CSV table of C-alpha atoms in Angstrom, one decimal:
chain,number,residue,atom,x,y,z
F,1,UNK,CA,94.3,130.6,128.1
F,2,UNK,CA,91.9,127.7,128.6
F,3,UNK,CA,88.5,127.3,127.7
F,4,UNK,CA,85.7,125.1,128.9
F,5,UNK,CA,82.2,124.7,127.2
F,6,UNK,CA,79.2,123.0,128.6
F,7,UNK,CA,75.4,122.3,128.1
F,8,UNK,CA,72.6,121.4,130.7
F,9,UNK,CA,69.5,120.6,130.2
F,10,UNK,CA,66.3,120.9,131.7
F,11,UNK,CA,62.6,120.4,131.6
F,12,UNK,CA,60.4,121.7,133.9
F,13,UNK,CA,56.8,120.4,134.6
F,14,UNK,CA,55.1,123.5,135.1
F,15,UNK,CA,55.1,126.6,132.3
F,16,UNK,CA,57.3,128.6,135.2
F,17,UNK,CA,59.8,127.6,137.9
F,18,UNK,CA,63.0,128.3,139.4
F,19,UNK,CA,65.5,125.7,140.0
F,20,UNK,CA,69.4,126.3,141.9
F,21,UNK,CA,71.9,125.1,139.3
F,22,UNK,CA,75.0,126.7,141.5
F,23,UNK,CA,76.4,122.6,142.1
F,24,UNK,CA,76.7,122.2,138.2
F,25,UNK,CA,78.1,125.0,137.3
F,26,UNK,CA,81.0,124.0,140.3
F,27,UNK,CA,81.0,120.7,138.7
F,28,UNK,CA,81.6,122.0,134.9
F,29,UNK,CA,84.3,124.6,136.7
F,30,UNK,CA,86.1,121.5,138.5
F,31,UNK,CA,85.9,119.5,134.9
F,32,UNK,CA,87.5,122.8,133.1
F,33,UNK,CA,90.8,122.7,135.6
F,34,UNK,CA,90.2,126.5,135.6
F,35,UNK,CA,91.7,128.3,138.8
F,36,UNK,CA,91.6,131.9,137.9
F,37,UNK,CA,88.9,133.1,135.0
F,38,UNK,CA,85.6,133.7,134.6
F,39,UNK,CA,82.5,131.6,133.8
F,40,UNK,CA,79.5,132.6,131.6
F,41,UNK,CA,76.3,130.9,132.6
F,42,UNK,CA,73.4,132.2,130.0
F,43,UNK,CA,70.0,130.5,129.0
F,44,UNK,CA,69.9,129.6,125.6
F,45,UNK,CA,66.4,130.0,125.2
F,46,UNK,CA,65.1,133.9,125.3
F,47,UNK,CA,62.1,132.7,127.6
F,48,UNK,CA,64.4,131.6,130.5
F,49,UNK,CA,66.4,133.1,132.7
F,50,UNK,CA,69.7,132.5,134.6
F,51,UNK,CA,70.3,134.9,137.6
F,52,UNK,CA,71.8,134.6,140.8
F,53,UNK,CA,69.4,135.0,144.1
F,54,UNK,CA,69.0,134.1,147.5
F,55,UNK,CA,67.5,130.4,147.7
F,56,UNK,CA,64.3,131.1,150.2
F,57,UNK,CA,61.1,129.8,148.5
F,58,UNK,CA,59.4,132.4,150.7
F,59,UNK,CA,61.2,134.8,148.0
F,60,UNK,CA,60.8,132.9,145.0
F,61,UNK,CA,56.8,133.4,145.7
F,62,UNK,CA,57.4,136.4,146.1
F,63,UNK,CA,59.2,136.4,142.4
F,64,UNK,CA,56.5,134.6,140.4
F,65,UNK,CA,53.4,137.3,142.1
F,66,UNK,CA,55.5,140.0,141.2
F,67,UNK,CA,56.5,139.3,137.6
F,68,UNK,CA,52.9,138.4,137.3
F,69,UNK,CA,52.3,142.0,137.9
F,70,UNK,CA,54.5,143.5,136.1
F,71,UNK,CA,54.1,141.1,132.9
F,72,UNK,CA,51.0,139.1,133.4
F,73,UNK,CA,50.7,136.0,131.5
F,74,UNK,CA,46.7,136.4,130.4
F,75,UNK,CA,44.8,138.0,128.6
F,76,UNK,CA,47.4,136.4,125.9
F,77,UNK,CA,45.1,138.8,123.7
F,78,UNK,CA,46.9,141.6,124.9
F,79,UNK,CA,50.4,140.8,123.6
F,80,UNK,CA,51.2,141.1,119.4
F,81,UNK,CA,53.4,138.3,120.3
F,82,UNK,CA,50.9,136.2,120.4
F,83,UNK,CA,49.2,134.6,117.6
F,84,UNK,CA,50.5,131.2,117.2
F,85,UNK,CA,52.9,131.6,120.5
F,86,UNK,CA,51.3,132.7,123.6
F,87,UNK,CA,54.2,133.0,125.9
F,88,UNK,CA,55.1,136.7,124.9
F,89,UNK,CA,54.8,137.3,128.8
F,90,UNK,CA,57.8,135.1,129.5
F,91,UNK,CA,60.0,137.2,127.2
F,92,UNK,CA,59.1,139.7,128.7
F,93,UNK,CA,59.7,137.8,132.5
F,94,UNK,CA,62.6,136.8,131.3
F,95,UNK,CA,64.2,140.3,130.7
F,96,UNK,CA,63.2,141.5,134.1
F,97,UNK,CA,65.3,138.6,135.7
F,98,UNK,CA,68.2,138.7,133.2
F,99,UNK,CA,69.7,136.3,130.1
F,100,UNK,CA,72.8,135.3,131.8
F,101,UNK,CA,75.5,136.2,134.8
F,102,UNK,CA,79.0,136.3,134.7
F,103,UNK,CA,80.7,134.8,137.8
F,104,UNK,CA,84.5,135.2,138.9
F,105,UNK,CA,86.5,132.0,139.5
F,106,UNK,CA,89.2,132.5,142.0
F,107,UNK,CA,91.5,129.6,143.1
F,108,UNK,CA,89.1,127.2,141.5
F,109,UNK,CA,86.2,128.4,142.9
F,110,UNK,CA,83.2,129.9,142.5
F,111,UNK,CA,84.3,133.3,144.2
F,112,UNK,CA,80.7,134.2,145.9
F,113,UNK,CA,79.2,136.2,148.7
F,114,UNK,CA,77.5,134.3,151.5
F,115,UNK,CA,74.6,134.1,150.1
F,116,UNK,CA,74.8,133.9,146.4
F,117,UNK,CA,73.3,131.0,144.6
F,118,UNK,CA,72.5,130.2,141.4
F,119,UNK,CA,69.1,130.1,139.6
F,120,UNK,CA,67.4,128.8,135.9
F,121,UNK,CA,64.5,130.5,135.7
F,122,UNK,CA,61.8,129.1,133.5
F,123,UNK,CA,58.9,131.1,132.2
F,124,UNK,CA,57.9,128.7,129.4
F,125,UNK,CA,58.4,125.6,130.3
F,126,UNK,CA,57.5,121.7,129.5
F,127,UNK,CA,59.9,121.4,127.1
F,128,UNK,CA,63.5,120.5,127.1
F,129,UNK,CA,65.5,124.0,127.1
F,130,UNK,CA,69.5,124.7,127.6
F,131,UNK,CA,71.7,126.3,130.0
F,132,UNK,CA,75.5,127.4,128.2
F,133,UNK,CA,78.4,127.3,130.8
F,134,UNK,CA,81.2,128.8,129.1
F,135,UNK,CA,84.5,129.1,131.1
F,136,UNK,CA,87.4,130.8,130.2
F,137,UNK,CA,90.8,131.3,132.4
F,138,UNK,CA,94.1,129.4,133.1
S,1,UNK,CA,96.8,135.9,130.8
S,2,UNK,CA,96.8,137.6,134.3
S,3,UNK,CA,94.0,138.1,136.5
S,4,UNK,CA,93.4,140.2,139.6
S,5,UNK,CA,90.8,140.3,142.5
S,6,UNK,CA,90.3,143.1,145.0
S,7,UNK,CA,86.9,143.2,147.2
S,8,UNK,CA,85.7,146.7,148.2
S,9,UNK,CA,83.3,147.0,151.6
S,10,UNK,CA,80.8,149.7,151.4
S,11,UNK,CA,78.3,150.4,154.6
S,12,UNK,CA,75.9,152.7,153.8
S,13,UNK,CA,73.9,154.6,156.3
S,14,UNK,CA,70.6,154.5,155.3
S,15,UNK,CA,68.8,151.6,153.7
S,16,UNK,CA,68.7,152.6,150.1
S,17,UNK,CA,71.8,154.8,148.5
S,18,UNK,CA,73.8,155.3,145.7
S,19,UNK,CA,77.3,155.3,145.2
S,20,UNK,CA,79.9,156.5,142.5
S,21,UNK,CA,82.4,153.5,142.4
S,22,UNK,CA,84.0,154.3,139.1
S,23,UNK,CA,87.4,155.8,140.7
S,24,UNK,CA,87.6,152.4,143.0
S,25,UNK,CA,87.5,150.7,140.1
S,26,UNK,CA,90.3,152.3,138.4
S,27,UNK,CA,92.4,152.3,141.3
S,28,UNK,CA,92.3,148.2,140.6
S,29,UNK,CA,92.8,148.7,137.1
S,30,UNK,CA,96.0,150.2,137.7
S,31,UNK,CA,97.0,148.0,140.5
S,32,UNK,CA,96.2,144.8,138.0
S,33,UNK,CA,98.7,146.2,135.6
S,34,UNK,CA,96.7,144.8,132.8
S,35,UNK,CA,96.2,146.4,129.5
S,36,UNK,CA,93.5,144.4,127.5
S,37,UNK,CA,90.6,142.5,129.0
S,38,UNK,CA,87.8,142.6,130.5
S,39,UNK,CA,86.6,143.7,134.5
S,40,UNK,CA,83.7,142.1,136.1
S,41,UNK,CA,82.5,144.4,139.4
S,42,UNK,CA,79.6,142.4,141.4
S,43,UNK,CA,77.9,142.9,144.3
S,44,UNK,CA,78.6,139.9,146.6
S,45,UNK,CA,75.2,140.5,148.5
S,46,UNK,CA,71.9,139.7,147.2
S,47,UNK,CA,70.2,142.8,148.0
S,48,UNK,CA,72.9,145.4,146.3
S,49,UNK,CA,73.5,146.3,143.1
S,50,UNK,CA,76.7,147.4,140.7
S,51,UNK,CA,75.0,149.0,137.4
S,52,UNK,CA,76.2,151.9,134.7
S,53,UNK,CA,74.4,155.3,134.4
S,54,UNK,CA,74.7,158.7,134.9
S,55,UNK,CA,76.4,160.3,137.3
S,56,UNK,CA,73.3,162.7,138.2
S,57,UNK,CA,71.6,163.2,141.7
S,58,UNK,CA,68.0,164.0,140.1
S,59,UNK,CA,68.3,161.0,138.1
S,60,UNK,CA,68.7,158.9,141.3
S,61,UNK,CA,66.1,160.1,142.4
S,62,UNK,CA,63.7,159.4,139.9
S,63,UNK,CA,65.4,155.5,140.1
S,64,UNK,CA,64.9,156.1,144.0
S,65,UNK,CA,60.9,156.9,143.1
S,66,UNK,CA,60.7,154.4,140.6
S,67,UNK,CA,62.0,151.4,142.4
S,68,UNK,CA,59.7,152.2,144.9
S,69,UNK,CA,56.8,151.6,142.3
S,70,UNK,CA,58.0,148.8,140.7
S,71,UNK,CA,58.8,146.9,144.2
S,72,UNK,CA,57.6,148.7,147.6
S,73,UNK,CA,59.2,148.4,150.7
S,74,UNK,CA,56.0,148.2,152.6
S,75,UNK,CA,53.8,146.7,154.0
S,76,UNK,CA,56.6,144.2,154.4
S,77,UNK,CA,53.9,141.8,154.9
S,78,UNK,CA,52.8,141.5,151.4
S,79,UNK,CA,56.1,139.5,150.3
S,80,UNK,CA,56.2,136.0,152.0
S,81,UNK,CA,60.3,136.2,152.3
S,82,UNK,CA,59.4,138.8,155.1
S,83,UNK,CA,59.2,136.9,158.3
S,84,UNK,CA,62.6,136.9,160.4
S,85,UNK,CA,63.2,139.9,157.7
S,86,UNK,CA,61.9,142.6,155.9
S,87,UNK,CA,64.5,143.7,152.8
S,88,UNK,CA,62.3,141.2,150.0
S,89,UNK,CA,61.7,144.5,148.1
S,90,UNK,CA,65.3,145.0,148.0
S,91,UNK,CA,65.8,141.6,146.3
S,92,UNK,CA,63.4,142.5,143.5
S,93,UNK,CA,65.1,145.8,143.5
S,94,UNK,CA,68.8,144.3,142.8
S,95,UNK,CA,66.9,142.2,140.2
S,96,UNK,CA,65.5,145.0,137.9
S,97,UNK,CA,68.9,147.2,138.5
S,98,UNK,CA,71.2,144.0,138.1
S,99,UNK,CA,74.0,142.4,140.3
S,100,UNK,CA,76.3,142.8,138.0
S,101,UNK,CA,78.8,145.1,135.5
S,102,UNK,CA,81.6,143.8,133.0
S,103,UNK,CA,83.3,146.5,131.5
S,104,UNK,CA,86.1,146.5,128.4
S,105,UNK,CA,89.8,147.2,129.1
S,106,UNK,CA,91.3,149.1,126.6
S,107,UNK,CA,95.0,150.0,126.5
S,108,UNK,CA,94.7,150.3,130.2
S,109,UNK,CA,91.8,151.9,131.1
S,110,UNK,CA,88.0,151.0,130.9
S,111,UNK,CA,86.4,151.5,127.8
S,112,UNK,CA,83.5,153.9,128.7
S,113,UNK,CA,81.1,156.2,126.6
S,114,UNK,CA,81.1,159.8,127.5
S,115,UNK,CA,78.5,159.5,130.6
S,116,UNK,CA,79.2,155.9,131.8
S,117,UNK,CA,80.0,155.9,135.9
S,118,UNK,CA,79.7,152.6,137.8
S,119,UNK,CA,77.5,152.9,140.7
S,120,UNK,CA,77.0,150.6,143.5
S,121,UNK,CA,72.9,150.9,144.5
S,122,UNK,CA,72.3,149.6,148.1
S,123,UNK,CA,68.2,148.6,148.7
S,124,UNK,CA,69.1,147.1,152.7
S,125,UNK,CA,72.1,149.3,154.0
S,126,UNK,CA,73.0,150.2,157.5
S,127,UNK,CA,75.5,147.2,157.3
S,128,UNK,CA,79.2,146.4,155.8
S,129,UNK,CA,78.4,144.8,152.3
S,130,UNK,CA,80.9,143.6,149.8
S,131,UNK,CA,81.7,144.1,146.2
S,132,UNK,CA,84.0,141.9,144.0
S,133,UNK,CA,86.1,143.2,141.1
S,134,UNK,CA,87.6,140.8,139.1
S,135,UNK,CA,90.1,141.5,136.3
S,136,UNK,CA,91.7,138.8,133.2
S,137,UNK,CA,93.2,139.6,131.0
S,138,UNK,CA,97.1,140.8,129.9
X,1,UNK,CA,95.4,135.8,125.0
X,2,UNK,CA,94.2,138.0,122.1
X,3,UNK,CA,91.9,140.9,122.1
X,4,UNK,CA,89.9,142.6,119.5
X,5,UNK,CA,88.0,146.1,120.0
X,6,UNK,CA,85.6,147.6,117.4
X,7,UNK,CA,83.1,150.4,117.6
X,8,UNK,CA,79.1,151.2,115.8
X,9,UNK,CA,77.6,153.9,115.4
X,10,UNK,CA,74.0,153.9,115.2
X,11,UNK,CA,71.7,157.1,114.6
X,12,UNK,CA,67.8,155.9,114.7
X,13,UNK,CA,65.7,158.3,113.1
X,14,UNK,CA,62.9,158.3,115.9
X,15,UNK,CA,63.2,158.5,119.6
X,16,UNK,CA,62.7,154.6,120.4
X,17,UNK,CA,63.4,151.9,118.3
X,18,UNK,CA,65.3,147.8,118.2
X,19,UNK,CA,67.6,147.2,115.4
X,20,UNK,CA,69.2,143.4,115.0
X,21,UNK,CA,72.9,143.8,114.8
X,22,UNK,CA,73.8,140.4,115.0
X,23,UNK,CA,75.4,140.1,112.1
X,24,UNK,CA,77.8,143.1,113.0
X,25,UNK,CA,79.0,141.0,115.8
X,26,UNK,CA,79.7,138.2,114.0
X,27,UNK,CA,81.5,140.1,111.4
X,28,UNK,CA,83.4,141.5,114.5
X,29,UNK,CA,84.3,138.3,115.6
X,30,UNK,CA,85.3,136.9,112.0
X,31,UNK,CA,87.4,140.0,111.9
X,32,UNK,CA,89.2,139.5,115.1
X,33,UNK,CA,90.4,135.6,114.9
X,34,UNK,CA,89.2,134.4,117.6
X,35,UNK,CA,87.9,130.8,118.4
X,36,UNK,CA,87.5,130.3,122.0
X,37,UNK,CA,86.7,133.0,124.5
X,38,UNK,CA,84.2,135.6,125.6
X,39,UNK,CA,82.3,138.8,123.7
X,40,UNK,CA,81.0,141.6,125.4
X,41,UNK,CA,78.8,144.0,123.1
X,42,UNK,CA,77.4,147.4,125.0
X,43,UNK,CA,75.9,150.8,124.5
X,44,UNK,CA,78.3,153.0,125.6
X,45,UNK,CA,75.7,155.5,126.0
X,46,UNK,CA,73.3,155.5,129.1
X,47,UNK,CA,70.2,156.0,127.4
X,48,UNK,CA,70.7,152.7,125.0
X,49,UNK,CA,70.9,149.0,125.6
X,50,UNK,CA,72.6,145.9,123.8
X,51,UNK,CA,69.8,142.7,124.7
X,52,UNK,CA,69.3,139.3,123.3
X,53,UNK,CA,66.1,138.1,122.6
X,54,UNK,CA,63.8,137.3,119.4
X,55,UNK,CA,63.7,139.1,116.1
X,56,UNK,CA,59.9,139.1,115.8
X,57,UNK,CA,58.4,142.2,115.0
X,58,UNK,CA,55.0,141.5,117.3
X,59,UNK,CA,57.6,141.2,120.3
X,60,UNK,CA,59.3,144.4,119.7
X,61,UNK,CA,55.7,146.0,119.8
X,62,UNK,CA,55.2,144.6,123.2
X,63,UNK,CA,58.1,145.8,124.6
X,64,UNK,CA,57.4,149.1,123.6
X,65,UNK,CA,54.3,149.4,125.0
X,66,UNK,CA,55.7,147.4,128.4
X,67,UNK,CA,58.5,149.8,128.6
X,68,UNK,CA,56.1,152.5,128.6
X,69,UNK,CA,53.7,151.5,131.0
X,70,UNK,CA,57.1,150.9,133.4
X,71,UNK,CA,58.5,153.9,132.7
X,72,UNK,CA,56.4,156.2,130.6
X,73,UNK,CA,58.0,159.0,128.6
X,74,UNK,CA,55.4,162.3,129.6
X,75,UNK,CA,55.0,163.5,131.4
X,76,UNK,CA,58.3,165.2,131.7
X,77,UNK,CA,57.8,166.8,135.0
X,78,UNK,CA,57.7,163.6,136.7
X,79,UNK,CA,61.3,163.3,136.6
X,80,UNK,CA,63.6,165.3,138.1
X,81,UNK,CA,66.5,164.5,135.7
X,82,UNK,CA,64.7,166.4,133.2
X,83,UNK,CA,65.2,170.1,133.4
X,84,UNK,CA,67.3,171.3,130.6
X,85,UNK,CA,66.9,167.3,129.5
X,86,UNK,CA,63.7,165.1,128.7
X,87,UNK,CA,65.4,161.7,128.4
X,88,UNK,CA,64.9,160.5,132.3
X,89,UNK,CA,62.7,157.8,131.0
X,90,UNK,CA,65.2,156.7,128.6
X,91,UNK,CA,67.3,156.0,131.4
X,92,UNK,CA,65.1,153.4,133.2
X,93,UNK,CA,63.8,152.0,129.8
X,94,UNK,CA,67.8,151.2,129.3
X,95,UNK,CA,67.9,149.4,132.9
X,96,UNK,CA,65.0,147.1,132.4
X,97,UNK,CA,66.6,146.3,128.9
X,98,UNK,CA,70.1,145.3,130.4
X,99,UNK,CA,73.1,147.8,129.3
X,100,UNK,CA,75.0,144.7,128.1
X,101,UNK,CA,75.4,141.1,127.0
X,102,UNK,CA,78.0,138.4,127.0
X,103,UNK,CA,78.0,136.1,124.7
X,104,UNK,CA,80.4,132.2,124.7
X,105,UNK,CA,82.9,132.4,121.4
X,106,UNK,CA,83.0,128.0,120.6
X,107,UNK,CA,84.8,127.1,117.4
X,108,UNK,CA,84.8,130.6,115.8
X,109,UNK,CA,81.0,131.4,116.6
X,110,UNK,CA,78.6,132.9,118.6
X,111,UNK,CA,77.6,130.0,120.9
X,112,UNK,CA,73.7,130.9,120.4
X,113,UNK,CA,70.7,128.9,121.1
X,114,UNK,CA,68.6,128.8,118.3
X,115,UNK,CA,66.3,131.6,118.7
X,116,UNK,CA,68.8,134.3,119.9
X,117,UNK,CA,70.0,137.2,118.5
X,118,UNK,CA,71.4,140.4,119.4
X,119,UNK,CA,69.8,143.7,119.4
X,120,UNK,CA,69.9,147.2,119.9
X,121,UNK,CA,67.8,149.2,122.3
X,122,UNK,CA,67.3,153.2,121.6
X,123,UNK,CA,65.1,154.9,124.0
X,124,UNK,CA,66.3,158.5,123.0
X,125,UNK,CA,67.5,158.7,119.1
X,126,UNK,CA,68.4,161.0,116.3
X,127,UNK,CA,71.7,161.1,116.9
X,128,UNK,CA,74.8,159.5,116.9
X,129,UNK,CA,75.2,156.5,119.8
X,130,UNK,CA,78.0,154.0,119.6
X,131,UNK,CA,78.1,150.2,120.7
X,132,UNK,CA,81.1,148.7,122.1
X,133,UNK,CA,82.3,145.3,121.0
X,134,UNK,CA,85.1,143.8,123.0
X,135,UNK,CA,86.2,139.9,122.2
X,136,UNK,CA,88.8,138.4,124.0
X,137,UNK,CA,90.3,135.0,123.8
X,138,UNK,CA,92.2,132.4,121.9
């Protein structure tokens, strides 16, 4: 069995954000010479998100108004979270859209639907955060 | 290590629906010939779902009626992803029940508490949709 | 390959609660030898769910309350599920929570970003539930 570990980064300009990471995690899976397996892409911060979408920015509007409403960022006042932090929205964001995904690799590949892609979603951003690609496999 | 891959089509005749997928799963299981490891079952489309939980008609109902809350189908013009379609609830749908399982193999067969069924949830049916199971392991 | 199976047993004395049992995995993981590979953790019961996120007492507050405005507990006769049961909300608490995580194995450790850790979710305690650890690698 072969493993492969690897880190991004990323820092987002705005507190939330979605961004299509699909081509590095085919670069890390070409790097790990895996052809059968399975990668683990997670966030490694619990107020991000990595999930796997359709890339239409019609839906990721549609994404931020609705995790608005089901966790709204303000009145900050209303969280417990929030004394020193005020980003106890983006956990909860965050657990809506999901920590991590776990992706087959078949003959080297990515082994996707049509439309599968993807996605680092930030609900907290401005700072430097990580994504883990972990791949395991032969 | 070994690994297997077998994709299941499903075509569902109304929009939403769920299905029991836990004996097509351990058809696969049995095919693979592995005896510890892991399965991953995915949907391959972005607006289906594979998720755990009970094997109960009134409780998918009351997923049926909650979904519905949480993410309406209509007016399809209040989500921006609807203009050459109309499925952007079913996105956010597949988002809160997850694209994604991976269950523990255990001395040949998956590893499942008393209740656990695999179901695959379908939010824009009336089409042939895919799901992936993907097996490593030995 | 290698593969390493171990089973908890939590009983919560109230109906809803989080407990960290990160350490239990990591004691898993000690136990089983392995360096490089994946971990899955679960609730093998339907009503329950294994999450990452932080171990701040303000946070778990929030959830509760957020999980109850999703999917409140009473009144029971909203659900269907519940006729000789009253756990239907326990259910969909449990699928916003996730059922399940997987978590990277580098060097003989949970590949964890610094704020993560793992918990458990009960949405309908006093009695007996098990978690699932499966670790497989090298």
């Amino acid at each position: 069995m072969k493993s492969y570990r690897k880190e991004l980064v990323f820092n987002l300009p705005s507190r939330r954000g979605f961004l299509n990471i699909t081509h590095y995690v085919e670069v890390a899976l070409q790097e790990s010479g895996i052809r059968e397996g399975l990668v683990l892409c997670n966030a490694m911060n619990i107020t991000a998100s990595v999930f796997i979408n359709d890339n239409e920015s019609g839906l990721h509007h549609d994404f931020e108004v609705w995790l608005e409403k089901l966790a709204p960022e303000k009145p900050y006042s209303q969280y417990r979270h929030n004394g020193f932090e005020d980003n106890a929205d983006a956990h909860l964001k965050r657990t809506v859209m999901g920590r991590e995904v776990v992706v087959a690799v078949t003959e080297g590949k990515l082994d996707f639907g049509t439309w599968e892609q993807i996605f680092y979603g930030e609900f907290d951003g401005k700072r430097d955060k990580r994504v883990l690609i972990k791949i395991i496999g032969e």
